[in-house]
C-alpha cells in the first residue's frame, strides 16, 4: 500500500461518519490484555504504553516490552517520547521496521516530572523549535506510517501557546493531533477545559481528538457538541468499564442505550482479564501488579468492594485472584453485602487519583 493510501485508509476507518473512539495510552495501566478488551468493546484504536525513544535506540528490554503487542490488536499505535529529533528519528525508524504499527504517536504532553525533567513529554511544549524538529523527524523516519501528536494545553505565559503547538504539528505533517484539555500543572482534580480543544479544532484542518474527563457516553457526546472534535480519547473513564466504548458508540449512532452491566457481568469481565493477564505476561510479578490494579477498578462500584481490597492486595498467583473473585461473587449473590453499598467517596478518589488505594487517609485497604 502506498503512503497516501495507507494514511487515507486509516483516516477513513477512524474519521468517518462518526467521531473516532480511542483508548489513551496510560503508563503501567493499558497493557495488551486491557487494550484487547477495549477493542472488542468498541475502541477503534489503542496504543502501546509510552516508551522512551532513548531506551528504544539503546535496545532497552523494558522499553521494547512496552512496544510489544499482539497481532490481534491491529490497528494499533506505538507511542514514543524523546528529547531530541535524533533520538525520535532513530526510535521511530527502529519500531517501524521491527513492529510495523499502523500509527506512530509522539507524546508531547506527558506531565510526569520524571519525564519532563529529562526534556521529554510536556517539556517539549517549552521549545517551539525542538517540537518542530521532533515532529518533522518522526514523520520523515516513519517511512509512510502515519504520525500523530499528543499535546496538552500550555500554561498561561508559556513560550509556546496551545494553538501554535497544534499548528506546528499540522505544518510538519502530523496525520492528526490529540489535545488533553488540561495543562501539565493540573492535577486530576482540576476539571478539563474543553474550550481549549474547541479553539484548536477551529485553528487547524487536520483531525483533532479530544481528551480529558470522559467518564460516560454523555460526556463524550457533550465533548463533541462543545468542541466539534473528530474523535474522543478515553483514559481514566475506561478503567474498570471497558464497555464505555460500546456505550459511546451506540450513543453516537443514535442507537438505544443498553442497561448497565450486572454485578456478575462485571466480575466475569474481571475474571477474564486476570486469566489473560497471567497468560500474556511472562513475568508473574508484572501480571500480579496489573491484576491488582485492574481488579480494584472493576469492583470499585460494587457493594462490599471496600471489604475485599485488603484480600485483593494479598493475592499473588492467578488462582488466588480467581478464588477471590469466585468468593466475592458468591457473597454478592447471597446478599451478604446488601448493607455495604458502593461508597461514592471511592469514585471521587478514583477520579482524582486512579491508584486510589494508596490514599491511606481513605482507609480503603483497611476496610
GROMACS .gro file of C-alpha atoms in nm:
model
  367
    1UNK     CA    1   0.000   0.000   0.000
    2UNK     CA    2   0.133   0.346  -0.090
    3UNK     CA    3   0.197   0.611   0.176
    4UNK     CA    4  -0.107   0.813   0.067
    5UNK     CA    5  -0.327   0.504   0.051
    6UNK     CA    6  -0.215   0.386   0.396
    7UNK     CA    7  -0.293   0.721   0.553
    8UNK     CA    8  -0.617   0.752   0.360
    9UNK     CA    9  -0.732   0.410   0.477
   10UNK     CA   10  -0.664   0.492   0.840
   11UNK     CA   11  -0.833   0.831   0.802
   12UNK     CA   12  -1.143   0.667   0.655
   13UNK     CA   13  -1.155   0.399   0.925
   14UNK     CA   14  -1.105   0.644   1.211
   15UNK     CA   15  -1.261   0.968   1.097
   16UNK     CA   16  -1.564   0.856   0.900
   17UNK     CA   17  -1.926   0.940   0.962
   18UNK     CA   18  -1.899   0.917   1.340
   19UNK     CA   19  -1.636   1.057   1.577
   20UNK     CA   20  -1.345   0.820   1.633
   21UNK     CA   21  -1.313   0.632   1.963
   22UNK     CA   22  -0.961   0.585   2.101
   23UNK     CA   23  -0.820   0.439   2.420
   24UNK     CA   24  -0.550   0.660   2.570
   25UNK     CA   25  -0.211   0.504   2.642
   26UNK     CA   26  -0.154   0.507   3.018
   27UNK     CA   27   0.174   0.407   3.179
   28UNK     CA   28   0.165   0.080   3.375
   29UNK     CA   29  -0.207   0.061   3.305
   30UNK     CA   30  -0.312  -0.009   2.944
   31UNK     CA   31  -0.143  -0.343   2.891
   32UNK     CA   32  -0.223  -0.565   2.595
   33UNK     CA   33  -0.495  -0.759   2.780
   34UNK     CA   34  -0.688  -0.446   2.865
   35UNK     CA   35  -0.633  -0.299   2.519
   36UNK     CA   36  -0.785  -0.612   2.365
   37UNK     CA   37  -1.092  -0.587   2.589
   38UNK     CA   38  -1.141  -0.224   2.486
   39UNK     CA   39  -1.101  -0.308   2.118
   40UNK     CA   40  -1.360  -0.584   2.144
   41UNK     CA   41  -1.599  -0.341   2.311
   42UNK     CA   42  -1.573  -0.066   2.053
   43UNK     CA   43  -1.241   0.119   2.075
   44UNK     CA   44  -1.126   0.176   1.717
   45UNK     CA   45  -0.762   0.242   1.801
   46UNK     CA   46  -0.542   0.169   2.101
   47UNK     CA   47  -0.178   0.245   2.177
   48UNK     CA   48   0.107   0.070   2.348
   49UNK     CA   49   0.221   0.230   2.672
   50UNK     CA   50   0.454   0.525   2.623
   51UNK     CA   51   0.816   0.424   2.559
   52UNK     CA   52   1.123   0.647   2.582
   53UNK     CA   53   1.297   0.690   2.248
   54UNK     CA   54   1.644   0.670   2.403
   55UNK     CA   55   1.559   0.332   2.551
   56UNK     CA   56   1.445   0.201   2.214
   57UNK     CA   57   1.762   0.327   2.048
   58UNK     CA   58   1.972   0.157   2.320
   59UNK     CA   59   1.776  -0.171   2.290
   60UNK     CA   60   1.650  -0.146   2.647
   61UNK     CA   61   1.443  -0.464   2.705
   62UNK     CA   62   1.188  -0.283   2.923
   63UNK     CA   63   1.119  -0.028   2.650
   64UNK     CA   64   1.087  -0.300   2.389
   65UNK     CA   65   0.843  -0.486   2.612
   66UNK     CA   66   0.628  -0.172   2.623
   67UNK     CA   67   0.600  -0.151   2.243
   68UNK     CA   68   0.520  -0.521   2.201
   69UNK     CA   69   0.165  -0.603   2.101
   70UNK     CA   70  -0.050  -0.897   1.995
   71UNK     CA   71  -0.122  -0.912   1.620
   72UNK     CA   72  -0.492  -0.931   1.707
   73UNK     CA   73  -0.469  -0.577   1.844
   74UNK     CA   74  -0.427  -0.421   1.500
   75UNK     CA   75  -0.478  -0.145   1.410
   76UNK     CA   76  -0.254  -0.014   1.686
   77UNK     CA   77  -0.031   0.284   1.753
   78UNK     CA   78   0.307   0.291   1.924
   79UNK     CA   79   0.359   0.594   2.145
   80UNK     CA   80   0.708   0.735   2.190
   81UNK     CA   81   0.855   1.039   2.356
   82UNK     CA   82   1.205   1.182   2.340
   83UNK     CA   83   1.408   1.495   2.394
   84UNK     CA   84   1.567   1.534   2.051
   85UNK     CA   85   1.493   1.488   1.684
   86UNK     CA   86   1.785   1.248   1.656
   87UNK     CA   87   1.652   1.019   1.929
   88UNK     CA   88   1.298   1.026   1.796
   89UNK     CA   89   1.402   0.960   1.438
   90UNK     CA   90   1.614   0.659   1.532
   91UNK     CA   91   1.348   0.515   1.763
   92UNK     CA   92   1.068   0.564   1.509
   93UNK     CA   93   1.278   0.401   1.239
   94UNK     CA   94   1.352   0.100   1.461
   95UNK     CA   95   0.995   0.029   1.575
   96UNK     CA   96   0.853   0.086   1.227
   97UNK     CA   97   1.095  -0.171   1.087
   98UNK     CA   98   1.051  -0.424   1.368
   99UNK     CA   99   0.681  -0.385   1.456
  100UNK     CA  100   0.522  -0.204   1.160
  101UNK     CA  101   0.238  -0.042   1.361
  102UNK     CA  102  -0.046   0.136   1.188
  103UNK     CA  103   0.045   0.461   1.361
  104UNK     CA  104   0.328   0.632   1.549
  105UNK     CA  105   0.217   0.871   1.824
  106UNK     CA  106   0.464   1.127   1.957
  107UNK     CA  107   0.391   1.227   2.315
  108UNK     CA  108   0.444   1.597   2.380
  109UNK     CA  109   0.203   1.612   2.669
  110UNK     CA  110   0.304   1.374   2.948
  111UNK     CA  111   0.323   1.588   3.266
  112UNK     CA  112   0.506   1.336   3.488
  113UNK     CA  113   0.802   1.521   3.647
  114UNK     CA  114   1.048   1.239   3.584
  115UNK     CA  115   0.964   1.253   3.213
  116UNK     CA  116   0.967   1.631   3.184
  117UNK     CA  117   1.292   1.667   3.378
  118UNK     CA  118   1.464   1.473   3.100
  119UNK     CA  119   1.328   1.708   2.834
  120UNK     CA  120   1.055   1.469   2.715
  121UNK     CA  121   0.675   1.475   2.721
  122UNK     CA  122   0.521   1.810   2.809
  123UNK     CA  123   0.870   1.965   2.832
  124UNK     CA  124   0.859   1.981   2.452
  125UNK     CA  125   0.590   2.248   2.483
  126UNK     CA  126   0.853   2.486   2.620
  127UNK     CA  127   1.051   2.496   2.297
  128UNK     CA  128   0.884   2.557   1.961
  129UNK     CA  129   1.198   2.480   1.763
  130UNK     CA  130   1.255   2.149   1.937
  131UNK     CA  131   0.890   2.047   1.899
  132UNK     CA  132   0.907   2.137   1.530
  133UNK     CA  133   1.222   1.935   1.469
  134UNK     CA  134   1.088   1.633   1.658
  135UNK     CA  135   0.758   1.618   1.471
  136UNK     CA  136   0.939   1.663   1.140
  137UNK     CA  137   1.191   1.391   1.227
  138UNK     CA  138   0.919   1.146   1.331
  139UNK     CA  139   0.721   1.197   1.012
  140UNK     CA  140   1.030   1.155   0.793
  141UNK     CA  141   1.153   0.846   0.980
  142UNK     CA  142   0.815   0.671   0.983
  143UNK     CA  143   0.852   0.578   0.615
  144UNK     CA  144   0.489   0.642   0.528
  145UNK     CA  145   0.335   0.518   0.852
  146UNK     CA  146   0.109   0.799   0.978
  147UNK     CA  147   0.230   1.003   1.276
  148UNK     CA  148   0.004   1.167   1.533
  149UNK     CA  149   0.094   1.407   1.814
  150UNK     CA  150  -0.034   1.413   2.173
  151UNK     CA  151  -0.041   1.763   2.323
  152UNK     CA  152  -0.157   1.931   2.641
  153UNK     CA  153  -0.282   2.282   2.700
  154UNK     CA  154   0.019   2.508   2.755
  155UNK     CA  155   0.012   2.709   3.079
  156UNK     CA  156  -0.056   3.082   3.073
  157UNK     CA  157   0.260   3.273   2.991
  158UNK     CA  158   0.432   2.976   2.827
  159UNK     CA  159   0.669   3.039   2.537
  160UNK     CA  160   0.452   2.823   2.311
  161UNK     CA  161   0.075   2.859   2.316
  162UNK     CA  162  -0.157   2.565   2.250
  163UNK     CA  163  -0.278   2.676   1.909
  164UNK     CA  164   0.077   2.740   1.788
  165UNK     CA  165   0.180   2.390   1.904
  166UNK     CA  166  -0.114   2.244   1.712
  167UNK     CA  167  -0.021   2.438   1.400
  168UNK     CA  168   0.336   2.310   1.425
  169UNK     CA  169   0.200   1.954   1.431
  170UNK     CA  170  -0.007   2.024   1.122
  171UNK     CA  171   0.267   2.204   0.931
  172UNK     CA  172   0.520   1.928   0.996
  173UNK     CA  173   0.294   1.657   0.858
  174UNK     CA  174   0.105   1.509   1.154
  175UNK     CA  175  -0.188   1.293   1.045
  176UNK     CA  176  -0.398   1.413   1.338
  177UNK     CA  177  -0.343   1.553   1.687
  178UNK     CA  178  -0.483   1.477   2.029
  179UNK     CA  179  -0.525   1.753   2.285
  180UNK     CA  180  -0.566   1.683   2.654
  181UNK     CA  181  -0.766   1.976   2.789
  182UNK     CA  182  -0.552   2.028   3.098
  183UNK     CA  183  -0.215   2.191   3.149
  184UNK     CA  184   0.090   1.992   3.265
  185UNK     CA  185   0.046   2.157   3.606
  186UNK     CA  186  -0.314   2.044   3.654
  187UNK     CA  187  -0.398   1.752   3.879
  188UNK     CA  188  -0.683   1.516   3.802
  189UNK     CA  189  -0.892   1.719   4.046
  190UNK     CA  190  -0.888   2.014   3.803
  191UNK     CA  191  -1.170   1.988   3.553
  192UNK     CA  192  -1.058   1.970   3.189
  193UNK     CA  193  -1.132   2.291   2.997
  194UNK     CA  194  -1.279   2.177   2.666
  195UNK     CA  195  -1.276   2.535   2.534
  196UNK     CA  196  -0.908   2.481   2.454
  197UNK     CA  197  -0.999   2.182   2.238
  198UNK     CA  198  -1.259   2.386   2.054
  199UNK     CA  199  -1.000   2.658   1.990
  200UNK     CA  200  -0.751   2.412   1.843
  201UNK     CA  201  -1.020   2.246   1.631
  202UNK     CA  202  -1.104   2.586   1.481
  203UNK     CA  203  -0.737   2.664   1.414
  204UNK     CA  204  -0.624   2.356   1.219
  205UNK     CA  205  -0.753   2.146   0.932
  206UNK     CA  206  -0.614   1.806   1.036
  207UNK     CA  207  -0.840   1.589   1.255
  208UNK     CA  208  -0.844   1.676   1.625
  209UNK     CA  209  -0.911   1.422   1.900
  210UNK     CA  210  -1.027   1.550   2.239
  211UNK     CA  211  -0.909   1.403   2.568
  212UNK     CA  212  -0.996   1.482   2.929
  213UNK     CA  213  -1.277   1.393   3.173
  214UNK     CA  214  -1.467   1.140   2.960
  215UNK     CA  215  -1.636   0.908   3.210
  216UNK     CA  216  -1.962   0.830   3.030
  217UNK     CA  217  -2.137   0.834   2.694
  218UNK     CA  218  -2.299   1.161   2.799
  219UNK     CA  219  -1.954   1.315   2.847
  220UNK     CA  220  -1.839   1.201   2.501
  221UNK     CA  221  -2.148   1.339   2.329
  222UNK     CA  222  -2.111   1.670   2.513
  223UNK     CA  223  -1.743   1.700   2.420
  224UNK     CA  224  -1.824   1.654   2.052
  225UNK     CA  225  -2.111   1.903   2.075
  226UNK     CA  226  -1.899   2.158   2.260
  227UNK     CA  227  -1.581   2.131   2.054
  228UNK     CA  228  -1.665   1.979   1.716
  229UNK     CA  229  -1.378   1.731   1.751
  230UNK     CA  230  -1.326   1.445   1.508
  231UNK     CA  231  -1.267   1.190   1.781
  232UNK     CA  232  -1.275   1.124   2.153
  233UNK     CA  233  -0.994   0.963   2.353
  234UNK     CA  234  -1.094   0.790   2.676
  235UNK     CA  235  -0.842   0.741   2.957
  236UNK     CA  236  -0.950   0.703   3.322
  237UNK     CA  237  -1.310   0.658   3.211
  238UNK     CA  238  -1.228   0.319   3.058
  239UNK     CA  239  -1.066   0.173   3.369
  240UNK     CA  240  -1.296  -0.085   3.521
  241UNK     CA  241  -1.553  -0.027   3.248
  242UNK     CA  242  -1.414  -0.108   2.903
  243UNK     CA  243  -1.775  -0.129   2.782
  244UNK     CA  244  -1.780   0.252   2.786
  245UNK     CA  245  -1.669   0.236   2.422
  246UNK     CA  246  -1.977   0.037   2.323
  247UNK     CA  247  -2.195   0.278   2.519
  248UNK     CA  248  -2.040   0.578   2.343
  249UNK     CA  249  -2.053   0.411   2.003
  250UNK     CA  250  -2.423   0.337   2.043
  251UNK     CA  251  -2.491   0.694   2.151
  252UNK     CA  252  -2.302   0.833   1.850
  253UNK     CA  253  -2.502   0.603   1.621
  254UNK     CA  254  -2.833   0.703   1.776
  255UNK     CA  255  -2.899   0.351   1.900
  256UNK     CA  256  -3.087   0.271   2.218
  257UNK     CA  257  -2.876   0.265   2.533
  258UNK     CA  258  -2.812  -0.076   2.684
  259UNK     CA  259  -2.870  -0.131   3.057
  260UNK     CA  260  -2.554  -0.111   3.268
  261UNK     CA  261  -2.376  -0.443   3.324
  262UNK     CA  262  -2.489  -0.654   3.618
  263UNK     CA  263  -2.256  -0.732   3.906
  264UNK     CA  264  -2.191  -1.085   3.779
  265UNK     CA  265  -2.109  -0.949   3.432
  266UNK     CA  266  -1.856  -0.708   3.581
  267UNK     CA  267  -1.695  -0.989   3.779
  268UNK     CA  268  -1.689  -1.210   3.468
  269UNK     CA  269  -1.501  -0.934   3.283
  270UNK     CA  270  -1.260  -0.906   3.576
  271UNK     CA  271  -1.201  -1.282   3.573
  272UNK     CA  272  -1.139  -1.278   3.201
  273UNK     CA  273  -0.885  -1.000   3.244
  274UNK     CA  274  -0.697  -1.193   3.515
  275UNK     CA  275  -0.675  -1.506   3.302
  276UNK     CA  276  -0.548  -1.310   3.003
  277UNK     CA  277  -0.306  -1.110   3.219
  278UNK     CA  278  -0.128  -1.416   3.354
  279UNK     CA  279  -0.117  -1.574   3.008
  280UNK     CA  280   0.018  -1.258   2.840
  281UNK     CA  281   0.280  -1.156   3.096
  282UNK     CA  282   0.576  -1.391   3.122
  283UNK     CA  283   0.682  -1.217   3.443
  284UNK     CA  284   0.443  -1.317   3.726
  285UNK     CA  285   0.527  -1.002   3.922
  286UNK     CA  286   0.416  -0.788   3.629
  287UNK     CA  287   0.095  -0.989   3.596
  288UNK     CA  288   0.031  -0.957   3.970
  289UNK     CA  289   0.076  -0.579   3.962
  290UNK     CA  290  -0.159  -0.529   3.667
  291UNK     CA  291  -0.420  -0.772   3.805
  292UNK     CA  292  -0.435  -0.599   4.143
  293UNK     CA  293  -0.489  -0.258   3.984
  294UNK     CA  294  -0.744  -0.362   3.724
  295UNK     CA  295  -0.949  -0.569   3.967
  296UNK     CA  296  -0.963  -0.270   4.201
  297UNK     CA  297  -1.101  -0.063   3.914
  298UNK     CA  298  -1.352  -0.328   3.805
  299UNK     CA  299  -1.506  -0.374   4.151
  300UNK     CA  300  -1.487  -0.019   4.282
  301UNK     CA  301  -1.861   0.048   4.226
  302UNK     CA  302  -1.986  -0.283   4.366
  303UNK     CA  303  -2.137  -0.347   4.708
  304UNK     CA  304  -1.880  -0.457   4.962
  305UNK     CA  305  -1.581  -0.356   4.749
  306UNK     CA  306  -1.424  -0.177   5.042
  307UNK     CA  307  -1.419  -0.504   5.238
  308UNK     CA  308  -1.219  -0.710   4.989
  309UNK     CA  309  -0.942  -0.467   4.896
  310UNK     CA  310  -0.712  -0.592   5.169
  311UNK     CA  311  -0.757  -0.950   5.042
  312UNK     CA  312  -0.709  -0.840   4.685
  313UNK     CA  313  -0.371  -0.682   4.753
  314UNK     CA  314  -0.251  -1.001   4.919
  315UNK     CA  315  -0.318  -1.206   4.604
  316UNK     CA  316  -0.012  -1.306   4.404
  317UNK     CA  317  -0.097  -1.607   4.189
  318UNK     CA  318  -0.362  -1.634   3.920
  319UNK     CA  319  -0.556  -1.896   4.120
  320UNK     CA  320  -0.564  -1.667   4.422
  321UNK     CA  321  -0.724  -1.387   4.222
  322UNK     CA  322  -0.979  -1.626   4.070
  323UNK     CA  323  -1.068  -1.772   4.410
  324UNK     CA  324  -1.118  -1.422   4.549
  325UNK     CA  325  -1.348  -1.328   4.261
  326UNK     CA  326  -1.549  -1.651   4.298
  327UNK     CA  327  -1.592  -1.596   4.671
  328UNK     CA  328  -1.688  -1.233   4.620
  329UNK     CA  329  -1.946  -1.329   4.358
  330UNK     CA  330  -2.100  -1.587   4.592
  331UNK     CA  331  -2.123  -1.334   4.873
  332UNK     CA  332  -2.283  -1.076   4.642
  333UNK     CA  333  -2.541  -1.325   4.513
  334UNK     CA  334  -2.616  -1.431   4.870
  335UNK     CA  335  -2.681  -1.064   4.956
  336UNK     CA  336  -2.411  -1.059   5.223
  337UNK     CA  337  -2.307  -0.708   5.118
  338UNK     CA  338  -2.653  -0.557   5.078
  339UNK     CA  339  -2.583  -0.333   5.376
  340UNK     CA  340  -2.244  -0.230   5.234
  341UNK     CA  341  -2.334  -0.015   4.934
  342UNK     CA  342  -2.085   0.141   4.699
  343UNK     CA  343  -1.918   0.435   4.867
  344UNK     CA  344  -1.938   0.747   4.644
  345UNK     CA  345  -1.611   0.858   4.803
  346UNK     CA  346  -1.431   0.579   4.619
  347UNK     CA  347  -1.537   0.711   4.279
  348UNK     CA  348  -1.434   1.064   4.374
  349UNK     CA  349  -1.097   0.940   4.493
  350UNK     CA  350  -1.054   0.735   4.176
  351UNK     CA  351  -1.117   1.036   3.954
  352UNK     CA  352  -0.858   1.237   4.147
  353UNK     CA  353  -0.602   0.956   4.169
  354UNK     CA  354  -0.654   0.630   3.981
  355UNK     CA  355  -0.441   0.443   4.238
  356UNK     CA  356  -0.698   0.546   4.497
  357UNK     CA  357  -0.600   0.263   4.734
  358UNK     CA  358  -0.273   0.446   4.805
  359UNK     CA  359  -0.461   0.725   4.981
  360UNK     CA  360  -0.419   0.593   5.333
  361UNK     CA  361  -0.650   0.854   5.479
  362UNK     CA  362  -0.943   0.700   5.292
  363UNK     CA  363  -0.895   0.375   5.490
  364UNK     CA  364  -0.986   0.179   5.179
  365UNK     CA  365  -0.738  -0.102   5.230
  366UNK     CA  366  -0.808  -0.146   5.599
  367UNK     CA  367  -1.180  -0.176   5.522
   0.00000   0.00000   0.00000
